[in-house]
mmCIF file of C-alpha atoms and ligand atoms in Angstrom:
data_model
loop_
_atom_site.group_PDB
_atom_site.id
_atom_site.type_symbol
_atom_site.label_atom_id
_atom_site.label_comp_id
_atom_site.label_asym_id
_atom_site.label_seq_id
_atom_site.Cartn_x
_atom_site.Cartn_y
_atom_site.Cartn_z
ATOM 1 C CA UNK A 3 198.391 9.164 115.101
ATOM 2 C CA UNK A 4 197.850 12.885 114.142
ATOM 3 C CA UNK A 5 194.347 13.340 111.806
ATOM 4 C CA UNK A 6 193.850 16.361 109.825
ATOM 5 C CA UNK A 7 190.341 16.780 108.718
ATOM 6 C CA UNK A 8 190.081 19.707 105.578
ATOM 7 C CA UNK A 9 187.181 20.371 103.936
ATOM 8 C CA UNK A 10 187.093 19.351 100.909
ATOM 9 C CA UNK A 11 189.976 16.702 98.226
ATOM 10 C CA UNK A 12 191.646 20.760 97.928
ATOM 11 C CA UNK A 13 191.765 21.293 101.552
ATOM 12 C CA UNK A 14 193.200 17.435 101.757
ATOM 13 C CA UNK A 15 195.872 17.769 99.434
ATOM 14 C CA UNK A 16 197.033 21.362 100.918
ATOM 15 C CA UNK A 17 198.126 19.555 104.190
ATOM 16 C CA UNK A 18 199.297 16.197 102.353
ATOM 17 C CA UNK A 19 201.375 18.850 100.408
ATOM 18 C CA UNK A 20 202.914 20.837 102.924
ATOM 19 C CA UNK A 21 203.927 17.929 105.119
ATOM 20 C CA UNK A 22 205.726 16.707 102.310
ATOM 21 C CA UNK A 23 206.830 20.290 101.605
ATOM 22 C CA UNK A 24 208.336 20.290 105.177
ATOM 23 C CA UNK A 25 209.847 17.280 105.043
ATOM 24 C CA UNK A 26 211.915 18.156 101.369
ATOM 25 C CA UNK A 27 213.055 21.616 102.955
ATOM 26 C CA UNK A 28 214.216 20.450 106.558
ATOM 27 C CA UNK A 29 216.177 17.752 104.344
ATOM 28 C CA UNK A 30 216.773 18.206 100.916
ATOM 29 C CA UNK A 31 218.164 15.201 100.129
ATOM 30 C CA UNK A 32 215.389 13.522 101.753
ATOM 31 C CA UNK A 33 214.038 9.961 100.381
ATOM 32 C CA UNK A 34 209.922 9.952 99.430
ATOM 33 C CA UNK A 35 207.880 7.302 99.404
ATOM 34 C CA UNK A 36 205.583 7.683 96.695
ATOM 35 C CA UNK A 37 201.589 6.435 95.709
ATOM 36 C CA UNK A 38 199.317 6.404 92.775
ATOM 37 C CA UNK A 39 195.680 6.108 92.892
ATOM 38 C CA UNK A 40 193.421 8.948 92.041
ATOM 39 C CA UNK A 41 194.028 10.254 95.941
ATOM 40 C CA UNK A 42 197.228 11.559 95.680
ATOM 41 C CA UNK A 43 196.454 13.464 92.323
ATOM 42 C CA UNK A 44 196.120 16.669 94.173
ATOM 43 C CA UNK A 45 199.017 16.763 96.379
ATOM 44 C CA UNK A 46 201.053 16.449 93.495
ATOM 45 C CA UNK A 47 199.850 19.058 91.675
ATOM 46 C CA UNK A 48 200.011 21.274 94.789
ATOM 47 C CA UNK A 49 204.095 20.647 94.574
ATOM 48 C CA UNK A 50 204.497 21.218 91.301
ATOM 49 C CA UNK A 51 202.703 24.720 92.192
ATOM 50 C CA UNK A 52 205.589 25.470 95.341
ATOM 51 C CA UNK A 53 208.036 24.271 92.859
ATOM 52 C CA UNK A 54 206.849 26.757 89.977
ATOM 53 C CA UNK A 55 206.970 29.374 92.519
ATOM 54 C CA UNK A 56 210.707 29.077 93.356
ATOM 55 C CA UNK A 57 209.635 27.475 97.065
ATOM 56 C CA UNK A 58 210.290 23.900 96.331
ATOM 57 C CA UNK A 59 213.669 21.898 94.716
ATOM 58 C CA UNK A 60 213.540 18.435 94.310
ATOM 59 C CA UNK A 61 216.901 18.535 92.850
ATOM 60 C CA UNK A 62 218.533 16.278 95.177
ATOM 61 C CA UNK A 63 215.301 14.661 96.310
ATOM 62 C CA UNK A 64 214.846 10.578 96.234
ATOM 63 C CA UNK A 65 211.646 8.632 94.971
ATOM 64 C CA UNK A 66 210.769 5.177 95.475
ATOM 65 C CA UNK A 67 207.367 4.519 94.349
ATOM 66 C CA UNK A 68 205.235 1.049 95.836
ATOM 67 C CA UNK A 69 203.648 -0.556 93.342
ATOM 68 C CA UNK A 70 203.617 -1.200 89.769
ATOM 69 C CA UNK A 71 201.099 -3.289 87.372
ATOM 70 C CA UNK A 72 203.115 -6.626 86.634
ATOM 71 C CA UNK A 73 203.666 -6.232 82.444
ATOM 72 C CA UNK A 74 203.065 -2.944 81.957
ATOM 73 C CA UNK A 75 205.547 -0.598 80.372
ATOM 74 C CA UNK A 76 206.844 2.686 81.249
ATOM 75 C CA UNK A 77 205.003 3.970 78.272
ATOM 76 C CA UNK A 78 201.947 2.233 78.773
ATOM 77 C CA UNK A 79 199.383 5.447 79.912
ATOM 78 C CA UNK A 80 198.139 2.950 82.948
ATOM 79 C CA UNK A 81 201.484 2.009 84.225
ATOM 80 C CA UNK A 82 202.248 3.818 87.956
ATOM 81 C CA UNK A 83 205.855 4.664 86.295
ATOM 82 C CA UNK A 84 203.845 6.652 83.500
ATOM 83 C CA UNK A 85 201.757 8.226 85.921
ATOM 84 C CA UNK A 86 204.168 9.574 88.354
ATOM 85 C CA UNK A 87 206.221 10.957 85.881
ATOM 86 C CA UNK A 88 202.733 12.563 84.144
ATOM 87 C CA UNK A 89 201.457 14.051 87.463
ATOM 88 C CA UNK A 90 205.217 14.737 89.177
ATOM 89 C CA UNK A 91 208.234 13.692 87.602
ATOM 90 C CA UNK A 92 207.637 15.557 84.392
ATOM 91 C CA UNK A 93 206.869 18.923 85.687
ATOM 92 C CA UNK A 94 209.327 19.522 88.773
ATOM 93 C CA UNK A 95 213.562 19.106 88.733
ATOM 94 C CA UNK A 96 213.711 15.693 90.081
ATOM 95 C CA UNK A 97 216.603 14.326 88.500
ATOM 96 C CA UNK A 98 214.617 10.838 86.744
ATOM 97 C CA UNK A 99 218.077 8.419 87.981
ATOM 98 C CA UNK A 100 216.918 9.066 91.247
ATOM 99 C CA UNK A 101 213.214 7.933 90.998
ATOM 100 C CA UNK A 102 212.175 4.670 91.636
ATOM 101 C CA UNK A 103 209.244 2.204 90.320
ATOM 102 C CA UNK A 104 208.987 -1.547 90.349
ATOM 103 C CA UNK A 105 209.993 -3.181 86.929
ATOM 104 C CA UNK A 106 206.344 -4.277 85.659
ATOM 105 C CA UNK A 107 208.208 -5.190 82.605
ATOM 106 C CA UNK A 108 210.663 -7.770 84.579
ATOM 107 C CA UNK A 109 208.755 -11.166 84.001
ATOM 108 C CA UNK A 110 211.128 -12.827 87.166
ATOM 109 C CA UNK A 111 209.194 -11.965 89.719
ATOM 110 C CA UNK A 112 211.667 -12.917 92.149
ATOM 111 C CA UNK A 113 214.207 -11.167 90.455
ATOM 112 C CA UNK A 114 212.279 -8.052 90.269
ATOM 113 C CA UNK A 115 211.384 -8.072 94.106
ATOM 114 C CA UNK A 116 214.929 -8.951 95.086
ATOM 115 C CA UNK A 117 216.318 -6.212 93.222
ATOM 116 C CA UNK A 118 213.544 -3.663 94.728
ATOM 117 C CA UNK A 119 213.996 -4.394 97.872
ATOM 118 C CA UNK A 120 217.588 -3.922 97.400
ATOM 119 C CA UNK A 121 216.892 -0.545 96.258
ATOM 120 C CA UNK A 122 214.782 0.767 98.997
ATOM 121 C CA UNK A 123 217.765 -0.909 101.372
ATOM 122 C CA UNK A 124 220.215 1.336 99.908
ATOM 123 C CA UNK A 125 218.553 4.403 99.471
ATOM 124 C CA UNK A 126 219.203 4.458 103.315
ATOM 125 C CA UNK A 127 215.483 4.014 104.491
ATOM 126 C CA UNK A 128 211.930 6.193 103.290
ATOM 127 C CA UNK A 129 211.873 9.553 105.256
ATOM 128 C CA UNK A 130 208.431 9.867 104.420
ATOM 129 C CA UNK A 131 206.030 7.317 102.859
ATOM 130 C CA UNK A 132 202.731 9.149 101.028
ATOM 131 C CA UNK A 133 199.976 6.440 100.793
ATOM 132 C CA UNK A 134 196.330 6.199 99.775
ATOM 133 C CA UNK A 135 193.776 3.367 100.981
ATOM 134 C CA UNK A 136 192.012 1.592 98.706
ATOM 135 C CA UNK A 137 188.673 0.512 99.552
ATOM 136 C CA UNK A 138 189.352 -3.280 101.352
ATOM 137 C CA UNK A 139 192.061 -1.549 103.169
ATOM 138 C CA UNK A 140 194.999 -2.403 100.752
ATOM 139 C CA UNK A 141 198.235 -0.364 101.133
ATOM 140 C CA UNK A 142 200.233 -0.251 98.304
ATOM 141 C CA UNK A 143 198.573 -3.695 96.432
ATOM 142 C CA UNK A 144 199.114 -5.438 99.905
ATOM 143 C CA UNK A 145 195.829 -7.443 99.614
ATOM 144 C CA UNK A 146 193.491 -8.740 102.101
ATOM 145 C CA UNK A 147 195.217 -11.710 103.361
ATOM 146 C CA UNK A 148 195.758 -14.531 105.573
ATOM 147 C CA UNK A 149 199.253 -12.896 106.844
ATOM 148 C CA UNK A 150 200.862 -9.661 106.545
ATOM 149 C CA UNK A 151 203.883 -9.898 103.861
ATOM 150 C CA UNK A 152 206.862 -8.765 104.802
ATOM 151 C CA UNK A 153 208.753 -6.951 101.690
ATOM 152 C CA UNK A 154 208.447 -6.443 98.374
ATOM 153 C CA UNK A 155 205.948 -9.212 96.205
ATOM 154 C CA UNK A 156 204.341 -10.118 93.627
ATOM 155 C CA UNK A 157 200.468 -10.012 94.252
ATOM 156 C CA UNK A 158 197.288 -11.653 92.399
ATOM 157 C CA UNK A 159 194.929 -8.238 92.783
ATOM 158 C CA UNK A 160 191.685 -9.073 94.383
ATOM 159 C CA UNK A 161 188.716 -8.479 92.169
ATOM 160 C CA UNK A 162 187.149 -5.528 94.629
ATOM 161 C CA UNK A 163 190.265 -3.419 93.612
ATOM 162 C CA UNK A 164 190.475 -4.707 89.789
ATOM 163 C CA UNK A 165 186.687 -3.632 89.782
ATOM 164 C CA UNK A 166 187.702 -0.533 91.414
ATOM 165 C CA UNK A 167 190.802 0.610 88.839
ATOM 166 C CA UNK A 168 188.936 -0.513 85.680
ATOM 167 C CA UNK A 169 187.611 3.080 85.225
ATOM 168 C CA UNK A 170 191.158 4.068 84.067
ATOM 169 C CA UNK A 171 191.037 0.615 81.487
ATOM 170 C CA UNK A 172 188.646 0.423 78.232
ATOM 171 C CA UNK A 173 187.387 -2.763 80.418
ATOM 172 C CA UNK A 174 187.875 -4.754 83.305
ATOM 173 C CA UNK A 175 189.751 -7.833 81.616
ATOM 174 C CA UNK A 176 191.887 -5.164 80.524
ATOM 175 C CA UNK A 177 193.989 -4.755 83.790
ATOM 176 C CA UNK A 178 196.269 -6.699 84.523
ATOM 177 C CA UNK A 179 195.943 -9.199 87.239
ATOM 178 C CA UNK A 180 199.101 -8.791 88.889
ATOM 179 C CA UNK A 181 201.336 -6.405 90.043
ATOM 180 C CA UNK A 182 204.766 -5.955 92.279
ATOM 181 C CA UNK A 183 204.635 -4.015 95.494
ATOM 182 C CA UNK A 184 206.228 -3.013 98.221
ATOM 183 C CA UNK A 185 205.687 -5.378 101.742
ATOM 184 C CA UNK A 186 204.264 -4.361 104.677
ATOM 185 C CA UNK A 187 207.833 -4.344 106.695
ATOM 186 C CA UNK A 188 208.973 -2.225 104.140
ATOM 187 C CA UNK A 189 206.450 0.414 104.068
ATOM 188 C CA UNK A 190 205.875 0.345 108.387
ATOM 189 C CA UNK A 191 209.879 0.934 108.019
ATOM 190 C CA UNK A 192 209.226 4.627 107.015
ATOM 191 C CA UNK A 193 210.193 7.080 109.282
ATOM 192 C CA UNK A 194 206.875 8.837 109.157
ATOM 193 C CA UNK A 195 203.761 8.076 106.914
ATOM 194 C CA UNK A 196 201.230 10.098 105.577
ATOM 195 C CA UNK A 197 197.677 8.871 104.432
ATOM 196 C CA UNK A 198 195.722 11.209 102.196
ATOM 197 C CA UNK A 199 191.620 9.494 101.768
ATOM 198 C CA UNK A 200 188.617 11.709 100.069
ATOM 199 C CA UNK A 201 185.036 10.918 100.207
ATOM 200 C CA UNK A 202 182.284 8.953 101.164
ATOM 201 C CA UNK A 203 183.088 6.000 99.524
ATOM 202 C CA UNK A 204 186.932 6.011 101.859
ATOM 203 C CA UNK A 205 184.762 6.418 105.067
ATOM 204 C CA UNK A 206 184.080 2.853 106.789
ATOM 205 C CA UNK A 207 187.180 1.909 105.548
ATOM 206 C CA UNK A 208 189.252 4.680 106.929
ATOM 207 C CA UNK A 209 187.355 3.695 110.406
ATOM 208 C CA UNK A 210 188.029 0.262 110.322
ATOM 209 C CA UNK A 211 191.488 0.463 109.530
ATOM 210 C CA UNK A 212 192.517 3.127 112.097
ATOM 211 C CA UNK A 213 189.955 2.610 114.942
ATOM 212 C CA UNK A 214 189.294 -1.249 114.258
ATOM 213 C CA UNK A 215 191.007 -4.278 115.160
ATOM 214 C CA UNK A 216 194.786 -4.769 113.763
ATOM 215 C CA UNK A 217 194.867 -7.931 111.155
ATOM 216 C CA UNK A 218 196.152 -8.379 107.738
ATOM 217 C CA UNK A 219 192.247 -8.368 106.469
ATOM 218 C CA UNK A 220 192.171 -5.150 106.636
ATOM 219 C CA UNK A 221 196.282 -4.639 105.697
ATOM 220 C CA UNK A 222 196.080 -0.771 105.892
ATOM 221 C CA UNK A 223 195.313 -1.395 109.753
ATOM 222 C CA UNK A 224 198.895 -2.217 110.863
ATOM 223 C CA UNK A 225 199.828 1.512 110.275
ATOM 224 C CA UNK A 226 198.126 1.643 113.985
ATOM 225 C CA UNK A 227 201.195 0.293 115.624
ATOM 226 C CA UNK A 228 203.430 2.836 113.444
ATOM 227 C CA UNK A 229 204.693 6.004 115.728
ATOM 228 C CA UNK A 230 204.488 8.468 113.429
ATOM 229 C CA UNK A 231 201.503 8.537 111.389
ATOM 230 C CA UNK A 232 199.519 11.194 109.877
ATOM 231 C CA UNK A 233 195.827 10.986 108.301
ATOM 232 C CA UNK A 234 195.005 13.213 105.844
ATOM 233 C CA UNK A 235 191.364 13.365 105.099
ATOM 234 C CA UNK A 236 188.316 15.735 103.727
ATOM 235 C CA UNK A 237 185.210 16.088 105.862
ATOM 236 C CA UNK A 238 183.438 12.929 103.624
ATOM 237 C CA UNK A 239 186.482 10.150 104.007
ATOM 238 C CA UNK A 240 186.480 11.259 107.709
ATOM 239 C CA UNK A 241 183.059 11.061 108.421
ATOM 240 C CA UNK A 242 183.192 8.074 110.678
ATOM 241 C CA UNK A 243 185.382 9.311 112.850
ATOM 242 C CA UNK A 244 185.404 11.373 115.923
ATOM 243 C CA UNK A 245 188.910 12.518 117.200
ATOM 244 C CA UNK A 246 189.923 15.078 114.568
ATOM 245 C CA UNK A 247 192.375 18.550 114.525
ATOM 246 C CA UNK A 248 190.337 21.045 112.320
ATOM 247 C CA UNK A 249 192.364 22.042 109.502
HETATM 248 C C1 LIG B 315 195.379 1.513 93.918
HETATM 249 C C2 LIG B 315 196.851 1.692 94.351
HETATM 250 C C3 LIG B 315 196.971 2.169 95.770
HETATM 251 C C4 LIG B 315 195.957 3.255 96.009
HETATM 252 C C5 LIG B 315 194.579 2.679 95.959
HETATM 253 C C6 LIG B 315 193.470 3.687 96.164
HETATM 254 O O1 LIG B 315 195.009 0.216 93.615
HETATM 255 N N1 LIG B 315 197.685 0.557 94.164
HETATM 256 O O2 LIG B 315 198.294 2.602 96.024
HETATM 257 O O3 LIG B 315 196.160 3.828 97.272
HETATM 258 O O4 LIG B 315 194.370 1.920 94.784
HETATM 259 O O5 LIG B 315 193.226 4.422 95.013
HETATM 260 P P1 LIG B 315 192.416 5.744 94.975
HETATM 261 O O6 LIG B 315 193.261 6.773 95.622
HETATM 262 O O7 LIG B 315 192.188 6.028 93.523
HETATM 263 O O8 LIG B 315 191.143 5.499 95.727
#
């Protein structure tokens, strides 16, 4: 694992942003693997920046987000589909066809896994998988749990992280309870990973998950037995931790 430490959620999103920057210009048809949460915010709009300069062209550039909020729609301001198209989608040449969220809006949950998965199988495999950490360790909305599961599912969110995204809901009964998201298999399956975490708040997480033991408690914690793996962090979320390359 490489870890960038920057200075400051700027700093962290610079780096995040280049590596992704890299990864679009060495292959332009290159297949992203794409987060929400409020972590990722400014890596996106450091893109959009490259892309308004003329240095960045997503035109033949494949998304294929994790997670979505079971029974939201598209339009709904709290959906992930809304806000990747608000924060990315929207503002660079990404042709939309080619971006992928789960269907909150498919009530089959099997269905809607099944046909996810099926997706991410024949987009030919994420070249590079952007996540953030929430703060029990979840990747994606893989929860605490007993076991690590495999591919795509349909979770029960546990009340840490719907008391955690209720500041974007007029109240906490307001979000939903559920949501489909990419498995564990699916997102170690990347070719390389990058984690972006900012401030205190991130910082015993962000040590137990990459310097404590490996178990689906903490789920984020498998991405220690991934072989290309990048943490992204500012000086707060990275606190903890020792081994760093100044950045
Ligand atoms: C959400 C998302 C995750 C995200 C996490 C952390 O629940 N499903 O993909 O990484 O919470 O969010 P934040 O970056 O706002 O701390």
């Amino acid at each position: 694992m490489k870890i960038y430490k920057a200075k400051d959620y700027q700093g962290m999103s610079r780096i995040a942003a280049n590596i992704i920057s890299a990864q679009v210009i060495l292959k332009p048809d290159c297949v992203l693997g794409l987060a929400t949460g409020s972590s990722p915010i400014g890596t996106y709009d450091q893109l959009v920046e490259w892309y308004e300069k003329g240095d960045l062209d997503f035109s033949k550039v494949t998304t294929i987000n994790l997670d979505e909020y079971k029974g939201l729609s598209p339009e709904h301001d709290q959906s992930y589909r809304y806000f990747m198209n608000h924060h990315l989608f929207d503002r660079v040449n990404i042709d939309k066809a080619k971006t992928f969220v789960p269907d909150g809006m498919e009530p089959d949950s099997e269905k809607a896994c099944a046909d996810y998965n099926e997706i991410i199988r024949q987009s030919g495999g994420i070249d590079l998988q952007l996540l953030g950490l929430g703060h029990n360790g979840h990747i994606g909305f893989n929860e605490p749990a007993e076991a690590f599961e495999k591919e795509t599912h349909c979770v029960t969110l546990a009340e840490k992280t719907i008391q955690a995204n209720k500041r974007f809901f007029a109240s906490a009964e307001e979000v939903p309870k559920q949501a489909y998201t990419m498995g564990i298999r699916n997102i170690m399956q990347a070719r390389k990973i990058v984690v972006v975490v900012s401030g205190i708040g991130k910082a015993e997480i962000v040590k137990q998950t990459f310097f404590g033991p490996v178990t689906p408690a903490v789920p984020g914690s498998i991405l220690q037995l991934h072989s290309d793996v990048i943490l992204v962090g500012d000086e707060e979320a990275l606190s903890l931790i020792e081994e760093t390359t100044q950045a």
